[in-house]
Amino acid sequence: MTDINSNGGKCPSCGKPISNYNASSTDYGSPIRTCKCCGQPYLDSRYRELAIEEPWAGDLKASTGIKIALMGLFILVVSGGITFLTYHFKGYYYKKLAFVAVLSLLVIGYGIFDAIRVKSGAKQKSLDRKKAESEQRLMDRAYAQQLADLGYNVPNKYL
């Protein structure tokens, strides 16, 4: 069966577009999804079974959160600087640019929050919990076989 990502976000069975499909989004969990139109299961490789695959490399590095915060800081300096200069010299400012400056504060906050979660071990605990859930799902031989039938690389110990 075709993976949804190689099928352009369409159901491999009926060909209808999957709602809220974003090829760049990824998560941990069951890669088996069910089409809302035809009810057929399909493989969504945007999701990973942690019991089979390792977490993404950047998920457990505090430097990833720091880089996100630094990108937000750069955006804040540029958009905030332009907003300040246009207001100071021309007497007005662009609302969209001021909005971007405010949004960059959220990006900075998220980056710092992510780095703190990694350093404190909270993110590792969350991944450990998701891995245990993944192992629990894979203990069901029918589920593991369905994954294999859909084209997911399942180790023999689960089959």
Coordinates of C-alpha atoms in Angstrom, one line a residue:
M1 CA 0.0 0.0 0.0
T2 CA 1.2 3.5 -0.7
D3 CA 2.2 5.9 2.0
I4 CA 0.2 9.1 2.3
N5 CA 3.4 11.2 2.0
S6 CA 4.3 9.7 -1.4
N7 CA 0.8 10.1 -2.5
G8 CA 0.6 13.9 -2.1
G9 CA -1.6 13.9 1.0
K10 CA -4.3 11.8 -0.6
C11 CA -5.8 8.6 0.6
P12 CA -4.1 5.7 -1.1
S13 CA -7.5 3.8 -1.4
C14 CA -10.0 6.4 -2.5
G15 CA -7.7 9.3 -3.7
K16 CA -9.5 12.0 -1.7
P17 CA -7.3 14.6 0.0
I18 CA -6.7 14.1 3.7
S19 CA -7.9 17.1 5.7
N20 CA -5.4 19.1 7.7
Y21 CA -2.5 17.3 5.9
N22 CA 0.9 19.0 6.3
A23 CA 3.9 17.1 4.9
S24 CA 6.4 18.8 7.1
S25 CA 4.7 18.0 10.4
T26 CA 6.0 15.0 12.3
D27 CA 5.1 13.3 15.6
Y28 CA 5.5 10.1 17.6
G29 CA 2.6 7.7 17.7
S30 CA 0.9 5.1 15.6
P31 CA 1.5 5.6 11.8
I32 CA -1.7 3.8 11.0
R33 CA -4.5 6.3 10.2
T34 CA -8.0 5.7 8.9
C35 CA -9.4 7.7 6.0
K36 CA -12.6 9.6 7.0
C37 CA -14.0 9.2 3.5
C38 CA -13.6 5.5 2.7
G39 CA -12.7 4.1 6.2
Q40 CA -9.6 2.3 4.9
P41 CA -6.4 2.3 6.9
Y42 CA -3.3 3.8 5.4
L43 CA 0.3 4.4 6.5
D44 CA 1.3 7.9 7.5
S45 CA 5.1 8.1 7.8
R46 CA 4.9 11.5 9.5
Y47 CA 4.3 9.4 12.7
R48 CA 7.0 7.2 14.2
E49 CA 6.7 4.2 16.5
L50 CA 9.4 4.9 19.1
A51 CA 9.8 1.3 20.0
I52 CA 11.0 0.7 16.5
E53 CA 12.7 4.0 15.5
E54 CA 14.9 6.3 17.6
P55 CA 13.7 9.8 18.4
W56 CA 14.8 12.6 16.1
A57 CA 18.3 13.7 16.8
G58 CA 17.4 17.3 17.7
D59 CA 14.6 16.3 20.2
L60 CA 17.0 15.7 23.1
K61 CA 19.5 18.5 22.5
A62 CA 19.1 21.7 24.4
S63 CA 21.0 23.5 21.6
T64 CA 17.9 23.0 19.4
G65 CA 15.8 25.1 21.8
I66 CA 18.6 27.7 22.0
K67 CA 18.8 27.9 18.2
I68 CA 15.0 28.5 18.0
A69 CA 15.3 31.2 20.6
L70 CA 18.2 32.8 18.8
M71 CA 16.2 32.8 15.5
G72 CA 13.3 34.4 17.3
L73 CA 15.7 37.0 18.8
F74 CA 17.0 37.8 15.3
I75 CA 13.5 38.2 14.0
L76 CA 12.7 40.5 17.0
V77 CA 15.7 42.7 16.4
V78 CA 15.0 43.1 12.7
S79 CA 11.3 43.6 12.9
G80 CA 11.4 45.6 16.1
G81 CA 14.3 47.7 14.7
I82 CA 12.4 48.5 11.5
T83 CA 9.2 49.3 13.5
F84 CA 11.1 51.5 15.9
L85 CA 13.0 53.4 13.1
T86 CA 9.9 54.0 10.9
Y87 CA 8.0 55.2 13.9
H88 CA 10.8 57.4 15.1
F89 CA 11.7 59.0 11.7
K90 CA 8.3 58.8 9.8
G91 CA 5.8 58.9 12.6
Y92 CA 4.0 55.7 11.8
Y93 CA 4.7 52.0 11.8
Y94 CA 3.6 48.9 10.0
K95 CA 1.1 46.9 12.0
K96 CA 2.2 43.7 10.3
L97 CA 5.8 44.2 11.2
A98 CA 4.9 45.1 14.8
F99 CA 2.8 41.9 14.9
V100 CA 5.8 39.9 13.7
A101 CA 7.9 41.4 16.5
V102 CA 5.4 40.3 19.1
L103 CA 5.2 36.8 17.5
S104 CA 8.9 36.5 17.7
L105 CA 8.6 36.9 21.5
L106 CA 6.5 33.7 21.4
V107 CA 9.2 31.9 19.4
I108 CA 11.9 33.0 21.9
G109 CA 9.7 31.8 24.8
Y110 CA 9.1 28.4 23.1
G111 CA 12.9 28.0 22.4
I112 CA 13.8 28.7 26.0
F113 CA 10.9 26.5 27.3
D114 CA 12.1 23.6 25.0
A115 CA 15.7 24.0 26.2
I116 CA 14.6 23.9 29.9
R117 CA 12.5 20.8 29.2
V118 CA 15.5 19.0 27.7
K119 CA 17.9 20.1 30.5
S120 CA 15.5 19.2 33.3
G121 CA 14.8 15.7 31.8
A122 CA 11.1 16.3 31.3
K123 CA 11.4 15.8 27.5
Q124 CA 13.2 12.5 28.0
K125 CA 10.5 11.4 30.4
S126 CA 7.8 12.3 27.8
L127 CA 9.7 10.3 25.1
D128 CA 10.1 7.4 27.5
R129 CA 6.3 7.4 28.2
K130 CA 5.6 7.5 24.4
K131 CA 8.1 4.7 23.9
A132 CA 6.3 2.5 26.5
E133 CA 3.0 3.3 24.8
S134 CA 4.5 2.3 21.4
E135 CA 5.8 -1.0 22.9
Q136 CA 2.4 -1.7 24.3
R137 CA 0.8 -1.2 20.9
L138 CA 3.4 -3.4 19.2
M139 CA 2.8 -6.3 21.7
D140 CA -0.5 -6.7 19.9
R141 CA 0.6 -9.0 17.1
A142 CA -2.4 -8.0 14.9
Y143 CA -1.4 -4.4 15.1
A144 CA 2.3 -5.2 14.3
Q145 CA 1.2 -7.3 11.4
Q146 CA -1.1 -4.6 10.1
L147 CA 1.9 -2.2 10.3
A148 CA 4.0 -4.6 8.3
D149 CA 1.3 -5.2 5.7
L150 CA 1.0 -1.4 5.2
G151 CA 4.8 -1.3 4.5
Y152 CA 6.2 -0.2 7.8
N153 CA 9.5 -1.9 8.7
V154 CA 8.6 -3.9 11.8
P155 CA 11.3 -6.1 13.5
N156 CA 10.6 -9.8 13.7
K157 CA 10.4 -9.8 17.5
Y158 CA 7.0 -8.0 17.2
L159 CA 5.6 -10.3 14.5

